[in-house]
Coordinates of C-alpha atoms in Angstrom, one line a residue:
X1 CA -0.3 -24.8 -23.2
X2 CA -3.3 -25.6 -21.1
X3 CA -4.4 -24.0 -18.0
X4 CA -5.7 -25.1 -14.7
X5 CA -7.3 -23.2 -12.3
X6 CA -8.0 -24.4 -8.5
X7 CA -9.2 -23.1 -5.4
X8 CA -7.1 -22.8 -2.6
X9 CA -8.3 -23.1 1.4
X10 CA -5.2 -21.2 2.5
X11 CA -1.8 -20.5 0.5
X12 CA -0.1 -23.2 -0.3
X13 CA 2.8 -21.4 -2.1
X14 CA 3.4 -18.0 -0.7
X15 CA 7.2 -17.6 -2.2
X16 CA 5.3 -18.4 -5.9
X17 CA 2.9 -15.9 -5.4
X18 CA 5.7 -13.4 -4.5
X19 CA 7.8 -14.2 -7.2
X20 CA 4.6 -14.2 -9.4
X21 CA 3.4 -10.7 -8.2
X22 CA 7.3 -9.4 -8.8
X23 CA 7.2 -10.2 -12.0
X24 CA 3.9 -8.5 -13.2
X25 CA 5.2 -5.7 -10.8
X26 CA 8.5 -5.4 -12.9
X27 CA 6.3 -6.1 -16.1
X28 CA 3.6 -2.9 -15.2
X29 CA 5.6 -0.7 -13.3
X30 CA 3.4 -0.8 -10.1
X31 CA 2.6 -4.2 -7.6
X32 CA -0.5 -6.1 -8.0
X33 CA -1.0 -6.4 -4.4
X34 CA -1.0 -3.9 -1.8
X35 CA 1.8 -4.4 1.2
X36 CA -1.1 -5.8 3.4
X37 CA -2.0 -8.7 0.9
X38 CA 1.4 -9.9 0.8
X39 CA 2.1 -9.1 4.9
X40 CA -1.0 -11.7 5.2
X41 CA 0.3 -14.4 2.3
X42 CA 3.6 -14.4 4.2
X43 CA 2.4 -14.7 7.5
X44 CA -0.4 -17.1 6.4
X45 CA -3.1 -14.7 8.3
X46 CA -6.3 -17.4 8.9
X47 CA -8.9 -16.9 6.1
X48 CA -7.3 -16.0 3.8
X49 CA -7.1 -18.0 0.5
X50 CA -6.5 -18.1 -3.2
X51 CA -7.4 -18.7 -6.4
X52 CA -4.9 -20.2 -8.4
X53 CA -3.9 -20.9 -12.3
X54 CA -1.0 -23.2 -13.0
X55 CA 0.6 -24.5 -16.3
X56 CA 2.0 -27.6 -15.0
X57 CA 5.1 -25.9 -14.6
X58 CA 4.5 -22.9 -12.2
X59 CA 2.1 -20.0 -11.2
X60 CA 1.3 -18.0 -13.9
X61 CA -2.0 -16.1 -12.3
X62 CA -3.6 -16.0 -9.0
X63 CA -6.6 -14.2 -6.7
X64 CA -6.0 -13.6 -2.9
X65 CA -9.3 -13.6 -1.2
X66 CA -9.2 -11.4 2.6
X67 CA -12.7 -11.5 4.8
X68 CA -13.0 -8.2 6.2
X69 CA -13.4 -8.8 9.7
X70 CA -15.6 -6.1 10.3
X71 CA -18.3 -6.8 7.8
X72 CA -19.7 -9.7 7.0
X73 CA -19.4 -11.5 3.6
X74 CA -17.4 -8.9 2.6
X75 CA -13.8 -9.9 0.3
X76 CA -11.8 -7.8 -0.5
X77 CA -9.9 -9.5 -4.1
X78 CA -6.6 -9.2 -6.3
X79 CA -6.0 -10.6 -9.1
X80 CA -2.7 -10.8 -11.0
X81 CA -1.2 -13.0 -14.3
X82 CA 1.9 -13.6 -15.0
X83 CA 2.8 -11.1 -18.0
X84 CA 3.6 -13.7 -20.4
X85 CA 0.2 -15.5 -20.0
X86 CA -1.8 -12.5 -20.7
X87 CA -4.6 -12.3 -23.2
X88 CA -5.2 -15.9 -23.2
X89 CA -8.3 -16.2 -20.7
X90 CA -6.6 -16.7 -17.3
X91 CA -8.0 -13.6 -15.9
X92 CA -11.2 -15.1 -17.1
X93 CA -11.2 -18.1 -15.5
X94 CA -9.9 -16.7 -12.4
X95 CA -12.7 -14.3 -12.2
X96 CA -15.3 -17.1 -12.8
X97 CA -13.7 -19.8 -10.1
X98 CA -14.5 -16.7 -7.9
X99 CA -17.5 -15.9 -8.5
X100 CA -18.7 -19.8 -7.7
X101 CA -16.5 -19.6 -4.7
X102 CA -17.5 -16.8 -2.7
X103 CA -21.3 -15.7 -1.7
X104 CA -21.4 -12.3 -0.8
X105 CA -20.1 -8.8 -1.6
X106 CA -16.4 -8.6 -3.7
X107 CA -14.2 -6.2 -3.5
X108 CA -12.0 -6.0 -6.1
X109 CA -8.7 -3.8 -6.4
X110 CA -7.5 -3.0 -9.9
X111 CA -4.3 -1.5 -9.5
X112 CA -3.8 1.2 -12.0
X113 CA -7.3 0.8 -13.8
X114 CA -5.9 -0.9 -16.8
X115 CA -8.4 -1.6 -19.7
X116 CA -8.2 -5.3 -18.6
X117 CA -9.3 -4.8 -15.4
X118 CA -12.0 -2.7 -16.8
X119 CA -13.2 -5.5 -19.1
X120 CA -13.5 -8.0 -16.2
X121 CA -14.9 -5.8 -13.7
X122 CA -18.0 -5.8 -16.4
X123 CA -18.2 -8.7 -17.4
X124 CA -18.8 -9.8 -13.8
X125 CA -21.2 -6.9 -12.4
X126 CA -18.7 -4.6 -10.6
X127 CA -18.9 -1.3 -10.4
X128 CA -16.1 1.4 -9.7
X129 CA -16.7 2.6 -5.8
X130 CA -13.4 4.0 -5.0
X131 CA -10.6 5.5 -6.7
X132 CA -7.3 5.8 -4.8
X133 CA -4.9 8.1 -6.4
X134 CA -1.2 7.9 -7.2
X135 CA 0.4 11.1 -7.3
X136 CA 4.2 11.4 -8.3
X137 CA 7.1 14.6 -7.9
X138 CA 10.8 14.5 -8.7
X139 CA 13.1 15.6 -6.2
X140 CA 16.8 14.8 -7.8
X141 CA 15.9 17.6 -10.1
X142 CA 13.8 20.0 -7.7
X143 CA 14.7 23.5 -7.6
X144 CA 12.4 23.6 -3.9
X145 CA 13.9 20.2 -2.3
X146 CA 15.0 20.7 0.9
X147 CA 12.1 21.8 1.8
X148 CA 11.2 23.8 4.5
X149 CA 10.2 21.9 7.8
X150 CA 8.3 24.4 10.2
X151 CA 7.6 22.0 13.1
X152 CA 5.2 23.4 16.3
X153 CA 8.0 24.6 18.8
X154 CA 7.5 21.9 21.2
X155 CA 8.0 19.2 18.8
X156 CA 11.4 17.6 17.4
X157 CA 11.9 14.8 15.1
X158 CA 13.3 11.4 15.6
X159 CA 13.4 8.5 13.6
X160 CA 11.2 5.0 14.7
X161 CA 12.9 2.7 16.9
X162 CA 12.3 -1.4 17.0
X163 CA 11.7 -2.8 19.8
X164 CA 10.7 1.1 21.5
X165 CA 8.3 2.4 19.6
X166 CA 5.3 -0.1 18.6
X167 CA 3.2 0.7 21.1
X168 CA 3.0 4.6 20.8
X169 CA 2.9 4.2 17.2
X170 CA 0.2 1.9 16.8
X171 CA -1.8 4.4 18.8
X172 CA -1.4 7.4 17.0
X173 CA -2.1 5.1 13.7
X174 CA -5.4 4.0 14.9
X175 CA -6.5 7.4 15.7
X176 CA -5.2 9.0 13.3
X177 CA -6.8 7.0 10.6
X178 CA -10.3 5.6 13.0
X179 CA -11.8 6.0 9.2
X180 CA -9.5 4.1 7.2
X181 CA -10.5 0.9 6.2
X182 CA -7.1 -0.5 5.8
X183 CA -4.7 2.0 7.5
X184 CA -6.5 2.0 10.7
X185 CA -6.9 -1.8 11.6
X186 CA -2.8 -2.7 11.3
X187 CA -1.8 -4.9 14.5
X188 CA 1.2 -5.2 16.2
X189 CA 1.7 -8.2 14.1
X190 CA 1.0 -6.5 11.0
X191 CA 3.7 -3.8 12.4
X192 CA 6.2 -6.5 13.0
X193 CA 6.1 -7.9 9.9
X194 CA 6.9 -5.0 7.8
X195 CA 9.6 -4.5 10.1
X196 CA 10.9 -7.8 8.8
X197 CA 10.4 -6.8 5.2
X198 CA 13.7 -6.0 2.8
X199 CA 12.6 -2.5 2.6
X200 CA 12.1 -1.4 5.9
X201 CA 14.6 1.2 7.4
X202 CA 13.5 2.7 10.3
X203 CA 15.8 5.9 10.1
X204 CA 12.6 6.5 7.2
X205 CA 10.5 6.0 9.9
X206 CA 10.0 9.4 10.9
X207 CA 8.3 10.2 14.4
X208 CA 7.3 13.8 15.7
X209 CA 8.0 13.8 19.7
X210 CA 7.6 16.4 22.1
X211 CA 10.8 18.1 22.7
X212 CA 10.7 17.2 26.8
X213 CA 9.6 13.6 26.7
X214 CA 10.6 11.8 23.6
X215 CA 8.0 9.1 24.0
X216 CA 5.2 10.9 23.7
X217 CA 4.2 10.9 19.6
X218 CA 2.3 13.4 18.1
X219 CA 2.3 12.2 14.5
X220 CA 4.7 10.4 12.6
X221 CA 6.1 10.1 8.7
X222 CA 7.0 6.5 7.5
X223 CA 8.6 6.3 4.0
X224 CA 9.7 3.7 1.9
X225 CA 12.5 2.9 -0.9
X226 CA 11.1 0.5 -3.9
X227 CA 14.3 -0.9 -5.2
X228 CA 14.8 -0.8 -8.8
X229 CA 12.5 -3.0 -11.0
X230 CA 13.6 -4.2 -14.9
X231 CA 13.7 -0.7 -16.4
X232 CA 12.1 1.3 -13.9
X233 CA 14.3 3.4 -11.3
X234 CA 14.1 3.0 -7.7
X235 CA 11.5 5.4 -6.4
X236 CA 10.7 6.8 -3.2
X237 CA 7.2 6.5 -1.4
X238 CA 5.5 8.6 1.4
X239 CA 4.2 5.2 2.4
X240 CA 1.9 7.0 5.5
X241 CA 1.8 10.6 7.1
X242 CA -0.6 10.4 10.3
X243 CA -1.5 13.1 13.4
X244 CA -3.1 12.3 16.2
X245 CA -6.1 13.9 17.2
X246 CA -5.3 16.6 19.3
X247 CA -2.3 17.5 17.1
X248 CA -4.0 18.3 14.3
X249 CA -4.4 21.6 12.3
X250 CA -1.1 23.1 13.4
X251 CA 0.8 22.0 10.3
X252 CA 2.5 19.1 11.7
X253 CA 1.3 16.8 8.4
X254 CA 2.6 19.6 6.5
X255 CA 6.1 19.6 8.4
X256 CA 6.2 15.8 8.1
X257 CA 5.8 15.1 4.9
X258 CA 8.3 17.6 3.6
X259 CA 11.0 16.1 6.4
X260 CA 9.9 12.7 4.8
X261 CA 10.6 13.6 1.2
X262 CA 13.6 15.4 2.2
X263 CA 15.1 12.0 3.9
X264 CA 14.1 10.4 0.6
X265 CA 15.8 13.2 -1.7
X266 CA 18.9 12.4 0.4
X267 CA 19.1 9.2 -0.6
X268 CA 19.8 9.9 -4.1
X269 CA 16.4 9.2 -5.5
X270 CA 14.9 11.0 -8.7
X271 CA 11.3 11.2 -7.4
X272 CA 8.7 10.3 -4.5
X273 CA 5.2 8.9 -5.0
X274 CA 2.4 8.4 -3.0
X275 CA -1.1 7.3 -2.3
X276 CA -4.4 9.2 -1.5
X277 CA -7.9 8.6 -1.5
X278 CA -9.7 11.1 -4.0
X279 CA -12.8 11.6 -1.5
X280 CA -10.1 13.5 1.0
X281 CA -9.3 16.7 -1.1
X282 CA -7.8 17.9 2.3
X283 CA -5.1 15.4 1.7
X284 CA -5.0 15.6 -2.1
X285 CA -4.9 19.5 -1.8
X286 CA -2.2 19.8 0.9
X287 CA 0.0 17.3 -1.6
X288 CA -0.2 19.0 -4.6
X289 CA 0.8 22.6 -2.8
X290 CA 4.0 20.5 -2.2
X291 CA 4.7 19.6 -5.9
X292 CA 3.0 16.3 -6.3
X293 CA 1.0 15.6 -9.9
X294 CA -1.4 12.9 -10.5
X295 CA 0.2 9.9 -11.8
X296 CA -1.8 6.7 -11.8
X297 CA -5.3 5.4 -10.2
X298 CA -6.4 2.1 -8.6
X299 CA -10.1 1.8 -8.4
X300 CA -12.2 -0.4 -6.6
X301 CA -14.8 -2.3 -7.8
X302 CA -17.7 -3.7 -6.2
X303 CA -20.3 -5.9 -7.0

């Protein structure tokens, strides 16, 4: 069955390329795009486009192409094909149609490092610039779960409310992660659409206050339920843990993410992953003292 790959100014079929990503995602245990890719496929974000491979039928691979808007020719890339159209070139021609399309530096997630990825990240230059680890604990089973939650004395927690808390939130997110280079640029718009998502619950949505004026948000916990996929289990996610500033080094983060995983143990799950960059051993250390083992790794690649 023949191929044909096209270039895309914008999306043209957003629900395909959600259904497509499911599918791989249910295939290879983990998505193929991060939450941000598909908030901006969805919302049809200006500038972003795609490369696309149909069979005449339906999508059965795809790139989405984001500009960074803080550096110049810069695209961040993800590529997925539909599991059944594997090993037959797709990735291949994907990766080519992209290479003629875009002049400047790519970016290119490979979500979980699979030899695949590996393959076509040399054929076409890239090199490996970032690893972002996925570490993974069971807490159906866990001897330790509730954990203890030893919050500052002037601080309670409350869970996230629409419509309340947006403002307060995206403040403490933009501090709290000034260095991220995904984390710390989410809008109000980016907000509001994961608060339209299936999966959003804010009583996940975990906020630390101080104790005489609830508004005023120190840090905050936001966790996440992925519903179960083909064979794989539902699985809970420490989707963000931030601290503002002038809250830090008091063991707030510490407090939060074990309140987190203990809202996530109550709601019957077997185990809780999460993600963190290997360059911030702070992070990666402070996880692992709470029971969390490398899992998987998404690298980026750069060319």
């Amino acid at each position: 069955m023949s191929v044909t790959v096209t270039a895309h100014g914008d999306i043209p079929f957003p629900d395909d390329l959600v259904a497509l990503a499911e599918r791989a995602h249910a295939a290879d245990g983990e998505p193929p795009f991060s939450d941000q890719t598909l908030v901006d496929v969805r919302s049809g974000r200006a500038g972003v486009t795609c490369v696309a491979a149909t069979d005449g039928e339906r999508l059965v691979g795809a790139a989405v192409v984001v500009p960074q808007p803080d550096r110049a020719s810069t695209y961040t890339v993800e590529l997925v094909v539909d599991p059944e159209h594997r090993n037959r070139g797709v990735a291949t021609a994907i990766a080519g149609q992209l290479r003629a399309q875009l002049d400047g530096t790519v970016e290119a997630w490979a979500h979980g490092n699979h030899v695949a990825a590996q393959r076509l990240a040399e054929l076409h230059g890239l090199e490996a610039v970032r690893d972002l680890y996925q570490l993974k604990r069971a807490v159906a089973s866990a001897e330790d779960v509730p954990l203890p939650v030893d919050l500052p004395e002037h601080l309670e927690i409350r869970a996230f409310e629409v419509g309340r808390d947006e403002q307060s939130w995206l403040r403490v997110n933009a501090a709290a992660f000034a260095e991220h280079p995904e984390q710390g640029r989410m809008t109000l718009a980016d907000l509001q659409e994961r608060e339209n998502e299936s999966w959003f619950d804010p009583r996940g949505f975990l906020l630390a206050v101080a104790a005489d004026d609830p508004d005023d948000v120190a840090g905050f916990h936001w966790t996440k339920v992925h519903p179960a996929s083909g064979d794989a289990a539902a699985i809970g996610e420490v989707y963000a843990v931030g601290i503002a500033p002038d809250h830090q080094g008091h063991g707030l983060g510490r407090a939060l993410t074990a309140a987190g995983i203990n809202h996530l143990a109550e709601q019957g799950l077997d185990e809780v992953m999460l993600y963190v960059d290997a360059d911030n051993p702070a992070a990666v250390a402070l996880y692992e003292s709470l029971g969390f083992e490398r899992w998987h790794v998404d690298v980026m690649y750069r060319s």
